[in-house]
Amino acid sequence: MKFDHRIGRAAFATVTGLVVAWLAFQWITDPVTRAQRQAEETAVHASRELIAAEVGAAGLELVDPLAPNRKVGKVYIYAESPGWAVSGYYRHGEEDHWRPYLVRMNEDLSLHSFRTEGP
């Protein structure tokens, strides 16, 4: 008996597509992933407020994990014990150059340390 390879390829593609769709659905609806994302977003919003308080909010532009710009540089958010570390870049208007920063926060999202280059 001769096996038709077109039928085998179609069956393989269909099964593979269904498995990938099911795995993607499981990943998207995972409550642990959603909770982690929400905690990360909360930490980035808190870091924005802390940066504005440290360097001044007048004309402040930020590149951070919620607003990445790969032309400026890579940005990160890390869960640390205890708290968070958020890195990114800031500047005060178009005439200023981008300055890297690292904000470390405690568990309650209060400022632990702030490091940057420049004045």
PDB file of N, CA and C in Angstrom, residues 41-96:
ATOM      1  N   GLU A  41       4.592  45.948  35.909  1.00  0.00           N
ATOM      2  CA  GLU A  41       4.063  47.237  35.479  1.00  0.00           C
ATOM      3  C   GLU A  41       3.942  48.204  36.649  1.00  0.00           C
ATOM      4  N   THR A  42       3.491  47.707  37.793  1.00  0.00           N
ATOM      5  CA  THR A  42       3.384  48.549  38.983  1.00  0.00           C
ATOM      6  C   THR A  42       4.752  49.070  39.402  1.00  0.00           C
ATOM      7  N   ALA A  43       5.774  48.221  39.340  1.00  0.00           N
ATOM      8  CA  ALA A  43       7.131  48.633  39.705  1.00  0.00           C
ATOM      9  C   ALA A  43       7.666  49.684  38.733  1.00  0.00           C
ATOM     10  N   VAL A  44       7.395  49.542  37.446  1.00  0.00           N
ATOM     11  CA  VAL A  44       7.879  50.528  36.468  1.00  0.00           C
ATOM     12  C   VAL A  44       7.181  51.864  36.669  1.00  0.00           C
ATOM     13  N   HIS A  45       5.873  51.851  36.936  1.00  0.00           N
ATOM     14  CA  HIS A  45       5.158  53.104  37.194  1.00  0.00           C
ATOM     15  C   HIS A  45       5.724  53.798  38.436  1.00  0.00           C
ATOM     16  N   ALA A  46       6.021  53.019  39.466  1.00  0.00           N
ATOM     17  CA  ALA A  46       6.617  53.593  40.682  1.00  0.00           C
ATOM     18  C   ALA A  46       8.001  54.157  40.382  1.00  0.00           C
ATOM     19  N   SER A  47       8.780  53.463  39.552  1.00  0.00           N
ATOM     20  CA  SER A  47      10.124  53.966  39.221  1.00  0.00           C
ATOM     21  C   SER A  47      10.045  55.268  38.445  1.00  0.00           C
ATOM     22  N   ARG A  48       9.033  55.436  37.603  1.00  0.00           N
ATOM     23  CA  ARG A  48       8.864  56.691  36.871  1.00  0.00           C
ATOM     24  C   ARG A  48       8.654  57.857  37.840  1.00  0.00           C
ATOM     25  N   GLU A  49       7.830  57.641  38.852  1.00  0.00           N
ATOM     26  CA  GLU A  49       7.591  58.692  39.836  1.00  0.00           C
ATOM     27  C   GLU A  49       8.862  59.004  40.626  1.00  0.00           C
ATOM     28  N   LEU A  50       9.624  57.973  40.969  1.00  0.00           N
ATOM     29  CA  LEU A  50      10.861  58.182  41.723  1.00  0.00           C
ATOM     30  C   LEU A  50      11.900  58.933  40.899  1.00  0.00           C
ATOM     31  N   ILE A  51      12.005  58.610  39.625  1.00  0.00           N
ATOM     32  CA  ILE A  51      12.964  59.295  38.752  1.00  0.00           C
ATOM     33  C   ILE A  51      12.576  60.764  38.604  1.00  0.00           C
ATOM     34  N   ALA A  52      11.303  61.023  38.396  1.00  0.00           N
ATOM     35  CA  ALA A  52      10.842  62.401  38.254  1.00  0.00           C
ATOM     36  C   ALA A  52      11.145  63.194  39.519  1.00  0.00           C
ATOM     37  N   ALA A  53      11.025  62.566  40.675  1.00  0.00           N
ATOM     38  CA  ALA A  53      11.325  63.249  41.931  1.00  0.00           C
ATOM     39  C   ALA A  53      12.824  63.500  42.090  1.00  0.00           C
ATOM     40  N   GLU A  54      13.653  62.594  41.595  1.00  0.00           N
ATOM     41  CA  GLU A  54      15.100  62.713  41.752  1.00  0.00           C
ATOM     42  C   GLU A  54      15.730  63.699  40.775  1.00  0.00           C
ATOM     43  N   VAL A  55      15.317  63.662  39.510  1.00  0.00           N
ATOM     44  CA  VAL A  55      15.990  64.477  38.494  1.00  0.00           C
ATOM     45  C   VAL A  55      15.155  65.661  38.033  1.00  0.00           C
ATOM     46  N   GLY A  56      13.928  65.763  38.475  1.00  0.00           N
ATOM     47  CA  GLY A  56      13.053  66.856  38.058  1.00  0.00           C
ATOM     48  C   GLY A  56      12.159  66.427  36.921  1.00  0.00           C
ATOM     49  N   ALA A  57      10.904  66.790  37.011  1.00  0.00           N
ATOM     50  CA  ALA A  57       9.918  66.318  36.036  1.00  0.00           C
ATOM     51  C   ALA A  57       9.779  67.224  34.823  1.00  0.00           C
ATOM     52  N   ALA A  58      10.374  68.408  34.849  1.00  0.00           N
ATOM     53  CA  ALA A  58      10.208  69.370  33.757  1.00  0.00           C
ATOM     54  C   ALA A  58      10.830  68.829  32.472  1.00  0.00           C
ATOM     55  N   GLY A  59      10.004  68.535  31.485  1.00  0.00           N
ATOM     56  CA  GLY A  59      10.472  68.067  30.185  1.00  0.00           C
ATOM     57  C   GLY A  59      11.116  66.692  30.196  1.00  0.00           C
ATOM     58  N   LEU A  60      10.823  65.890  31.188  1.00  0.00           N
ATOM     59  CA  LEU A  60      11.461  64.582  31.337  1.00  0.00           C
ATOM     60  C   LEU A  60      10.924  63.591  30.307  1.00  0.00           C
ATOM     61  N   GLU A  61      11.839  62.955  29.582  1.00  0.00           N
ATOM     62  CA  GLU A  61      11.504  61.881  28.650  1.00  0.00           C
ATOM     63  C   GLU A  61      12.142  60.606  29.179  1.00  0.00           C
ATOM     64  N   LEU A  62      11.380  59.516  29.154  1.00  0.00           N
ATOM     65  CA  LEU A  62      11.870  58.248  29.699  1.00  0.00           C
ATOM     66  C   LEU A  62      11.809  57.137  28.664  1.00  0.00           C
ATOM     67  N   VAL A  63      12.798  56.284  28.709  1.00  0.00           N
ATOM     68  CA  VAL A  63      12.790  55.012  27.997  1.00  0.00           C
ATOM     69  C   VAL A  63      12.924  53.963  29.084  1.00  0.00           C
ATOM     70  N   ASP A  64      11.892  53.136  29.237  1.00  0.00           N
ATOM     71  CA  ASP A  64      11.885  52.124  30.286  1.00  0.00           C
ATOM     72  C   ASP A  64      11.216  50.847  29.769  1.00  0.00           C
ATOM     73  N   PRO A  65      11.072  49.809  30.597  1.00  0.00           N
ATOM     74  CA  PRO A  65      10.495  48.555  30.107  1.00  0.00           C
ATOM     75  C   PRO A  65       9.074  48.669  29.547  1.00  0.00           C
ATOM     76  N   LEU A  66       8.308  49.667  29.944  1.00  0.00           N
ATOM     77  CA  LEU A  66       6.972  49.845  29.381  1.00  0.00           C
ATOM     78  C   LEU A  66       6.987  50.706  28.125  1.00  0.00           C
ATOM     79  N   ALA A  67       8.042  51.475  27.919  1.00  0.00           N
ATOM     80  CA  ALA A  67       8.188  52.319  26.730  1.00  0.00           C
ATOM     81  C   ALA A  67       9.595  52.145  26.172  1.00  0.00           C
ATOM     82  N   PRO A  68       9.892  50.956  25.623  1.00  0.00           N
ATOM     83  CA  PRO A  68      11.259  50.722  25.138  1.00  0.00           C
ATOM     84  C   PRO A  68      11.532  51.457  23.825  1.00  0.00           C
ATOM     85  N   ASN A  69      12.791  51.771  23.611  1.00  0.00           N
ATOM     86  CA  ASN A  69      13.265  52.359  22.372  1.00  0.00           C
ATOM     87  C   ASN A  69      14.642  51.767  22.129  1.00  0.00           C
ATOM     88  N   ARG A  70      14.721  50.768  21.286  1.00  0.00           N
ATOM     89  CA  ARG A  70      15.972  50.037  21.074  1.00  0.00           C
ATOM     90  C   ARG A  70      17.065  50.905  20.467  1.00  0.00           C
ATOM     91  N   LYS A  71      16.699  52.029  19.848  1.00  0.00           N
ATOM     92  CA  LYS A  71      17.716  52.925  19.310  1.00  0.00           C
ATOM     93  C   LYS A  71      18.480  53.616  20.432  1.00  0.00           C
ATOM     94  N   VAL A  72      17.817  53.819  21.572  1.00  0.00           N
ATOM     95  CA  VAL A  72      18.460  54.466  22.715  1.00  0.00           C
ATOM     96  C   VAL A  72      19.291  53.446  23.488  1.00  0.00           C
ATOM     97  N   GLY A  73      18.731  52.276  23.742  1.00  0.00           N
ATOM     98  CA  GLY A  73      19.439  51.235  24.474  1.00  0.00           C
ATOM     99  C   GLY A  73      18.478  50.224  25.071  1.00  0.00           C
ATOM    100  N   LYS A  74      19.038  49.178  25.615  1.00  0.00           N
ATOM    101  CA  LYS A  74      18.228  48.132  26.229  1.00  0.00           C
ATOM    102  C   LYS A  74      17.792  48.544  27.625  1.00  0.00           C
ATOM    103  N   VAL A  75      16.626  48.091  28.009  1.00  0.00           N
ATOM    104  CA  VAL A  75      16.063  48.388  29.324  1.00  0.00           C
ATOM    105  C   VAL A  75      15.649  47.079  29.981  1.00  0.00           C
ATOM    106  N   TYR A  76      15.695  47.067  31.304  1.00  0.00           N
ATOM    107  CA  TYR A  76      15.412  45.835  32.025  1.00  0.00           C
ATOM    108  C   TYR A  76      14.604  46.112  33.279  1.00  0.00           C
ATOM    109  N   ILE A  77      13.920  45.077  33.752  1.00  0.00           N
ATOM    110  CA  ILE A  77      13.304  45.069  35.063  1.00  0.00           C
ATOM    111  C   ILE A  77      13.640  43.733  35.699  1.00  0.00           C
ATOM    112  N   TYR A  78      14.114  43.788  36.936  1.00  0.00           N
ATOM    113  CA  TYR A  78      14.514  42.580  37.652  1.00  0.00           C
ATOM    114  C   TYR A  78      13.769  42.514  38.975  1.00  0.00           C
ATOM    115  N   ALA A  79      13.327  41.334  39.320  1.00  0.00           N
ATOM    116  CA  ALA A  79      12.807  41.107  40.668  1.00  0.00           C
ATOM    117  C   ALA A  79      14.003  40.759  41.535  1.00  0.00           C
ATOM    118  N   GLU A  80      14.235  41.571  42.558  1.00  0.00           N
ATOM    119  CA  GLU A  80      15.348  41.343  43.468  1.00  0.00           C
ATOM    120  C   GLU A  80      14.807  41.027  44.849  1.00  0.00           C
ATOM    121  N   SER A  81      15.659  40.540  45.670  1.00  0.00           N
ATOM    122  CA  SER A  81      15.244  40.256  47.035  1.00  0.00           C
ATOM    123  C   SER A  81      15.800  41.327  47.940  1.00  0.00           C
ATOM    124  N   PRO A  82      15.098  42.159  48.569  1.00  0.00           N
ATOM    125  CA  PRO A  82      13.652  42.360  48.453  1.00  0.00           C
ATOM    126  C   PRO A  82      13.351  43.550  47.556  1.00  0.00           C
ATOM    127  N   GLY A  83      12.503  43.417  46.601  1.00  0.00           N
ATOM    128  CA  GLY A  83      12.080  44.537  45.774  1.00  0.00           C
ATOM    129  C   GLY A  83      12.347  44.367  44.301  1.00  0.00           C
ATOM    130  N   TRP A  84      12.617  45.501  43.635  1.00  0.00           N
ATOM    131  CA  TRP A  84      12.770  45.539  42.184  1.00  0.00           C
ATOM    132  C   TRP A  84      13.951  46.414  41.790  1.00  0.00           C
ATOM    133  N   ALA A  85      14.474  46.146  40.604  1.00  0.00           N
ATOM    134  CA  ALA A  85      15.474  47.007  39.966  1.00  0.00           C
ATOM    135  C   ALA A  85      14.981  47.293  38.551  1.00  0.00           C
ATOM    136  N   VAL A  86      14.949  48.567  38.190  1.00  0.00           N
ATOM    137  CA  VAL A  86      14.484  48.988  36.871  1.00  0.00           C
ATOM    138  C   VAL A  86      15.579  49.836  36.240  1.00  0.00           C
ATOM    139  N   SER A  87      15.959  49.485  35.014  1.00  0.00           N
ATOM    140  CA  SER A  87      16.962  50.281  34.312  1.00  0.00           C
ATOM    141  C   SER A  87      16.344  50.878  33.058  1.00  0.00           C
ATOM    142  N   GLY A  88      16.901  51.980  32.621  1.00  0.00           N
ATOM    143  CA  GLY A  88      16.424  52.640  31.423  1.00  0.00           C
ATOM    144  C   GLY A  88      17.237  53.880  31.139  1.00  0.00           C
ATOM    145  N   TYR A  89      16.624  54.837  30.441  1.00  0.00           N
ATOM    146  CA  TYR A  89      17.296  56.072  30.049  1.00  0.00           C
ATOM    147  C   TYR A  89      16.339  57.240  30.231  1.00  0.00           C
ATOM    148  N   TYR A  90      16.907  58.420  30.526  1.00  0.00           N
ATOM    149  CA  TYR A  90      16.095  59.627  30.628  1.00  0.00           C
ATOM    150  C   TYR A  90      16.850  60.795  30.032  1.00  0.00           C
ATOM    151  N   ARG A  91      16.098  61.830  29.695  1.00  0.00           N
ATOM    152  CA  ARG A  91      16.676  63.097  29.255  1.00  0.00           C
ATOM    153  C   ARG A  91      15.655  64.200  29.484  1.00  0.00           C
ATOM    154  N   HIS A  92      16.150  65.439  29.476  1.00  0.00           N
ATOM    155  CA  HIS A  92      15.303  66.625  29.654  1.00  0.00           C
ATOM    156  C   HIS A  92      15.221  67.359  28.322  1.00  0.00           C
ATOM    157  N   GLY A  93      14.371  66.910  27.436  1.00  0.00           N
ATOM    158  CA  GLY A  93      14.167  67.585  26.153  1.00  0.00           C
ATOM    159  C   GLY A  93      15.107  67.106  25.066  1.00  0.00           C
ATOM    160  N   GLU A  94      14.844  67.580  23.853  1.00  0.00           N
ATOM    161  CA  GLU A  94      15.584  67.160  22.662  1.00  0.00           C
ATOM    162  C   GLU A  94      17.056  67.549  22.690  1.00  0.00           C
ATOM    163  N   GLU A  95      17.398  68.677  23.310  1.00  0.00           N
ATOM    164  CA  GLU A  95      18.783  69.150  23.307  1.00  0.00           C
ATOM    165  C   GLU A  95      19.682  68.357  24.248  1.00  0.00           C
ATOM    166  N   ASP A  96      19.104  67.647  25.187  1.00  0.00           N
ATOM    167  CA  ASP A  96      19.849  66.855  26.166  1.00  0.00           C
ATOM    168  C   ASP A  96      20.188  65.491  25.563  1.00  0.00           C
TER     169      ASP A  96
END
